[in-house]
Short mmCIF file of C-alpha atoms in Angstrom, two decimals:
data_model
loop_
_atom_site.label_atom_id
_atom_site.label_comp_id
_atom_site.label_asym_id
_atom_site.label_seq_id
_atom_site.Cartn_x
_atom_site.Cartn_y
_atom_site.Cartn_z
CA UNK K 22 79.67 98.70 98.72
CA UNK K 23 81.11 99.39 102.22
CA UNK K 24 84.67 100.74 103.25
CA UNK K 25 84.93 96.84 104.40
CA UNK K 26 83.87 95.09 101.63
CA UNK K 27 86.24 97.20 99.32
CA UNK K 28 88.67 96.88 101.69
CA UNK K 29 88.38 92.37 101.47
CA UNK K 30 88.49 92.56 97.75
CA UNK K 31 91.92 94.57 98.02
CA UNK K 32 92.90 92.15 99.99
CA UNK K 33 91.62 89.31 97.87
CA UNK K 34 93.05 90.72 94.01
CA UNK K 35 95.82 92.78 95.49
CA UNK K 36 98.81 91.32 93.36
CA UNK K 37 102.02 92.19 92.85
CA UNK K 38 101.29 96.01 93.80
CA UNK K 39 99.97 96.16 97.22
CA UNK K 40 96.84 98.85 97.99
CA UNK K 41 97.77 99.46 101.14
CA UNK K 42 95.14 102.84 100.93
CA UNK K 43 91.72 102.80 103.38
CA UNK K 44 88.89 102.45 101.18
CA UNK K 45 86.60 105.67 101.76
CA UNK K 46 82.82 105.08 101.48
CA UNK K 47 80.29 106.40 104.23
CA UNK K 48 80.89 104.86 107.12
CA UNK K 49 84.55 105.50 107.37
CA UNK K 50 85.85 106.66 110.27
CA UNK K 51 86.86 110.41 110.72
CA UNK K 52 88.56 111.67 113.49
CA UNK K 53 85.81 112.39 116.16
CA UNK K 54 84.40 115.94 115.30
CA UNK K 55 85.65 116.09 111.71
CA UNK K 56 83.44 116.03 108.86
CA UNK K 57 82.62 112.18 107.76
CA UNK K 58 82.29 111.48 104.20
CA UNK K 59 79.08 111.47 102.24
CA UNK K 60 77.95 111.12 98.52
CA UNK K 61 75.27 111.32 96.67
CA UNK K 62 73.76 111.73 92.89
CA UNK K 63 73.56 114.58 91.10
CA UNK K 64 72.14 113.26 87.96
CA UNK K 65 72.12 109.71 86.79
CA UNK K 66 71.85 108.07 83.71
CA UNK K 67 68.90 106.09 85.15
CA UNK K 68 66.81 108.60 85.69
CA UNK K 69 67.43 110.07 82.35
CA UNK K 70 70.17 112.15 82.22
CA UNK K 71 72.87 111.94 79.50
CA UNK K 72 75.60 111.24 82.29
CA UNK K 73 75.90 109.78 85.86
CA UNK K 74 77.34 112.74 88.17
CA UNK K 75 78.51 112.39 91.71
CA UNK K 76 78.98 114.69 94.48
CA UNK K 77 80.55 114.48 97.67
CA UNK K 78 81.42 115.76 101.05
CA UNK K 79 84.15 114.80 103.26
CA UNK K 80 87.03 116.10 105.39
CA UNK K 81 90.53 115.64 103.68
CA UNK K 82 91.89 113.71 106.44
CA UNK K 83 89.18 110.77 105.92
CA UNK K 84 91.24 107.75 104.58
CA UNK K 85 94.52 107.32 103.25
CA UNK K 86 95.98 111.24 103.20
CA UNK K 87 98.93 113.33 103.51
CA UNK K 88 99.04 116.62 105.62
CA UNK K 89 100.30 119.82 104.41
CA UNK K 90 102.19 122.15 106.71
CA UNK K 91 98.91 124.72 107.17
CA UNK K 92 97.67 122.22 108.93
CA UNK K 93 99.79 122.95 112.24
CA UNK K 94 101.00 126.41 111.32
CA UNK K 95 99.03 129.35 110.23
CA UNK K 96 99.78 130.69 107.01
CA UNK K 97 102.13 127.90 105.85
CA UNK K 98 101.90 125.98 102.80
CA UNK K 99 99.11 123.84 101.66
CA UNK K 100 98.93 120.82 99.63
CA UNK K 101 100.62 121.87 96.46
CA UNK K 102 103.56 122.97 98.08
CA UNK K 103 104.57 119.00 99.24
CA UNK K 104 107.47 117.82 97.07
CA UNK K 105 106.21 115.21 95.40
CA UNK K 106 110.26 113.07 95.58
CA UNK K 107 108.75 112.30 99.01
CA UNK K 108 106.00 109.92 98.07
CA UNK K 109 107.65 107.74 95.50
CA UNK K 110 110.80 105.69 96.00
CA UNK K 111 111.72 102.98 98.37
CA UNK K 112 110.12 102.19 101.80
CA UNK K 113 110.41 100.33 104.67
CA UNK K 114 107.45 98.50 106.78
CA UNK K 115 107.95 98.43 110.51
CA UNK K 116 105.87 97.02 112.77
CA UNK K 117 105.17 98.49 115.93
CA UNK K 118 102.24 96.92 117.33
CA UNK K 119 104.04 96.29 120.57
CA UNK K 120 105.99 99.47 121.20
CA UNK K 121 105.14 101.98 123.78
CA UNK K 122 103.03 105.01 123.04
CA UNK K 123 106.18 106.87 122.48
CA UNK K 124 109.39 105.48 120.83
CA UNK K 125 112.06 106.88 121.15
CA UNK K 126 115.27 106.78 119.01
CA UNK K 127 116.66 104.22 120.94
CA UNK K 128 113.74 101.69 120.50
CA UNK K 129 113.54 101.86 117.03
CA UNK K 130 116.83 102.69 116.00
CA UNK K 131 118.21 98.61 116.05
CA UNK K 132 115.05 97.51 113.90
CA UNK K 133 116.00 99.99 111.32
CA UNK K 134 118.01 98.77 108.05
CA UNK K 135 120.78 101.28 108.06
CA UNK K 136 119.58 104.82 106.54
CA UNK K 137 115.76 104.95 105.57
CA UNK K 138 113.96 107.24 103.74
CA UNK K 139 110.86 106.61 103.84
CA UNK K 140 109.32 104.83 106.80
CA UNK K 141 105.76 103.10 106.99
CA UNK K 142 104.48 102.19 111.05
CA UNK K 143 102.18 99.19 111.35
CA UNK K 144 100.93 100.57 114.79
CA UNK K 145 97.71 97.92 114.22
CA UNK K 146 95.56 100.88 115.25
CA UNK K 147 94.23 101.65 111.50
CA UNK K 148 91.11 103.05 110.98
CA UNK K 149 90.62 100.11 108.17
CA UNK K 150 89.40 98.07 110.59
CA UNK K 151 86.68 99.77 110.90
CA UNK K 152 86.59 101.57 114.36
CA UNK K 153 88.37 104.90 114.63
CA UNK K 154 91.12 103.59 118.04
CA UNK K 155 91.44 105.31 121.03
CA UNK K 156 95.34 105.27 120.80
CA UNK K 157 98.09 104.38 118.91
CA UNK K 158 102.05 103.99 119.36
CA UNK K 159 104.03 107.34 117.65
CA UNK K 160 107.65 108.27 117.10
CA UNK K 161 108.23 110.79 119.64
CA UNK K 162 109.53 114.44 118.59
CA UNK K 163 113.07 114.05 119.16
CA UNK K 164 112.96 110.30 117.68
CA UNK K 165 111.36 111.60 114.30
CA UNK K 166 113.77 114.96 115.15
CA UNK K 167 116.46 112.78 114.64
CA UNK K 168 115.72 110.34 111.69
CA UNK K 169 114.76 113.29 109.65
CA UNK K 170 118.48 114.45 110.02
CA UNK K 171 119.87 111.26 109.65
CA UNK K 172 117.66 111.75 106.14
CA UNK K 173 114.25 110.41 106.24
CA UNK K 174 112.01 112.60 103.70
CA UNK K 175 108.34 110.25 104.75
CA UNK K 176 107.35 109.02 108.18
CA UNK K 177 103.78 106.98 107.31
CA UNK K 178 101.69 105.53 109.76
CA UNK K 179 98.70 103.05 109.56
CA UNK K 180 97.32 105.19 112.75
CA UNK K 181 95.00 108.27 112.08
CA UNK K 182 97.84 110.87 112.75
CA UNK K 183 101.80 110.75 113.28
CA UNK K 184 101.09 112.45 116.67
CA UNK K 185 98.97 110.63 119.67
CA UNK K 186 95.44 110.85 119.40
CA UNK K 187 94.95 113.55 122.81
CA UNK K 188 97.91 115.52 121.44
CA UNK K 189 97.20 119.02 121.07
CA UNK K 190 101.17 120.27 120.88
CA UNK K 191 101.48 117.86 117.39
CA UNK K 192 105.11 117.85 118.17
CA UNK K 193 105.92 115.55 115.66
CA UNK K 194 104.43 117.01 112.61
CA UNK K 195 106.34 119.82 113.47
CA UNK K 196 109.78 117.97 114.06
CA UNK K 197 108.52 116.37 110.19
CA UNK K 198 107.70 119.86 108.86
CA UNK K 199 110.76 121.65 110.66
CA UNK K 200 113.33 119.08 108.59
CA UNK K 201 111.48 119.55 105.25
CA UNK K 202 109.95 116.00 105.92
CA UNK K 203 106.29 114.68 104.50
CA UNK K 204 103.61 112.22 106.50
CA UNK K 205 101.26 109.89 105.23
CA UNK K 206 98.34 108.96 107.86
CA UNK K 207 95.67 106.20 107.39
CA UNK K 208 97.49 103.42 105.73
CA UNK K 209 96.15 100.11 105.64
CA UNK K 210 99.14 97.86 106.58
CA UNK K 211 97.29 95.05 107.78
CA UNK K 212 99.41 91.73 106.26
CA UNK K 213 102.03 93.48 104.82
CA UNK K 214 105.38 91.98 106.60
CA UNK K 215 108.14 94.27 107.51
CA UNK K 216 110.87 95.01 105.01
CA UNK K 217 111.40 97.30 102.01
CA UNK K 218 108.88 97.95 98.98
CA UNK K 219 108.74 100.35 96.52
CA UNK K 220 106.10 103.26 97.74
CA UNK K 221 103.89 105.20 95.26
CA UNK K 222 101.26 107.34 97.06
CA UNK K 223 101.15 110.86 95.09
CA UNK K 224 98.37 113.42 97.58
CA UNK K 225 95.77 115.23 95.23
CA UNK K 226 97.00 118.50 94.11
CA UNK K 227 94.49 120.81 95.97
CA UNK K 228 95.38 124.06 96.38
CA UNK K 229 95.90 125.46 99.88
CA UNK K 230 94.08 122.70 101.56
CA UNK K 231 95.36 121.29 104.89
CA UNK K 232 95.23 117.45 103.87
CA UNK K 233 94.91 115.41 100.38
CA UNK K 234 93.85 112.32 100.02
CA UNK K 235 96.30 110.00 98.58
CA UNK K 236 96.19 106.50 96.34
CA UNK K 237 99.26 104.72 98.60
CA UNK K 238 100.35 101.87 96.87
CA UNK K 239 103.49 99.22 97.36
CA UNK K 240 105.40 96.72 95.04
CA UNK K 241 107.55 94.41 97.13
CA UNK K 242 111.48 94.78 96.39
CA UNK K 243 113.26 91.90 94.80
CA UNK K 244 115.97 90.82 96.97
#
């Protein structure tokens, strides 16, 4: 089955709880230069083995993932250092598929429902769709600076990264990292409407890795 088809059948027997994760399978995009997934067999029960076994290769950053802090600074913590508070509780679905490249805290600021902690961008530039994009609309530093303080623990984006894609600076991962903050990168937001839901998306407890891949799910918040 391909990334797409998994991804229509999501869409098709989603629910109440929402999968808004990108379904990995080879052919899904990686960031240009990164290692793309691939699997393979390592015994089946087919060809007369007791068991089916699986192997696989892939960057951690294919799909639905959280970053760790090693990822922009050398020597900090990897995955098993995230605090897991950060990717449970409620969240709120923006879209932003019209917003400049950069928001700032004064675009986004009168869309916002009071104090969030946990915000989810539907930038319309997901890798779901099967195309990696050549650009995407991001919170800049100071805007994500700022929203942190004001007490936002998650900033998650359906766009490959929280930062632009030509960014080498990755001044916003920093601004998350510098207030204690988490990201989640590679959602699949496509027809979930703005508002609040309830977020579960737990990253894989590997230890010392840059990235983790994540299961990002969302139940819709009774009113």
């Amino acid at each position: 089955m391909s990334a797409r088809e998994a991804s229509d059948d999501r869409r098709e027997a989603r629910g109440i709880l929402i999968d808004v994760s990108v379904a990995v399978a080879p052919g899904t995009p990686e960031w240009p230069g990164d290692t793309p997934y691939a699997c393979g067999w390592t015994s089946t029960i087919e060809g007369g083995a007791s068991v089916t076994l699986s192997t696989i290769t892939s960057s951690p950053h294919i799909g639905t993932h959280a970053d760790a802090p090693i990822h922009v600074r050398h020597g900090a913590g990897g995955v098993e250092t995230l605090p897991l508070d950060a990717f449970e509780g409620p969240a709120y679905v923006l879209g932003v598929e019209g917003a400049p490249r950069d928001i700032t805290l004064a675009e986004i600021a009168p869309r916002l429902p009071g104090t969030v902690s946990r915000l989810l961008l539907r930038t319309g530039r997901s890798v779901a769709s099967g195309t990696f994009p050549d650009d995407w609309p991001v919170l800049d530093a100071a805007c994500a600076a700022a929203l942190v303080a004001r007490g936002l623990v998650l900033l998650g984006t359906d766009a490959p990264s929280v930062d632009r894609r030509t960014s080498t600076a990755l001044a916003t991962h920093h601004a998350l990292f510098d207030g204690g903050a988490c990201n989640l990168e590679s959602l699949d937001l496509r027809g979930v409407a703005d508002g609040w839901y309830d977020l579960v998306a737990y990253p894989v407890r590997l230890v010392g890795l840059d990235a983790a891949p994540v299961r990002a799910v969302l139940r819709p918040r009774q009113a």
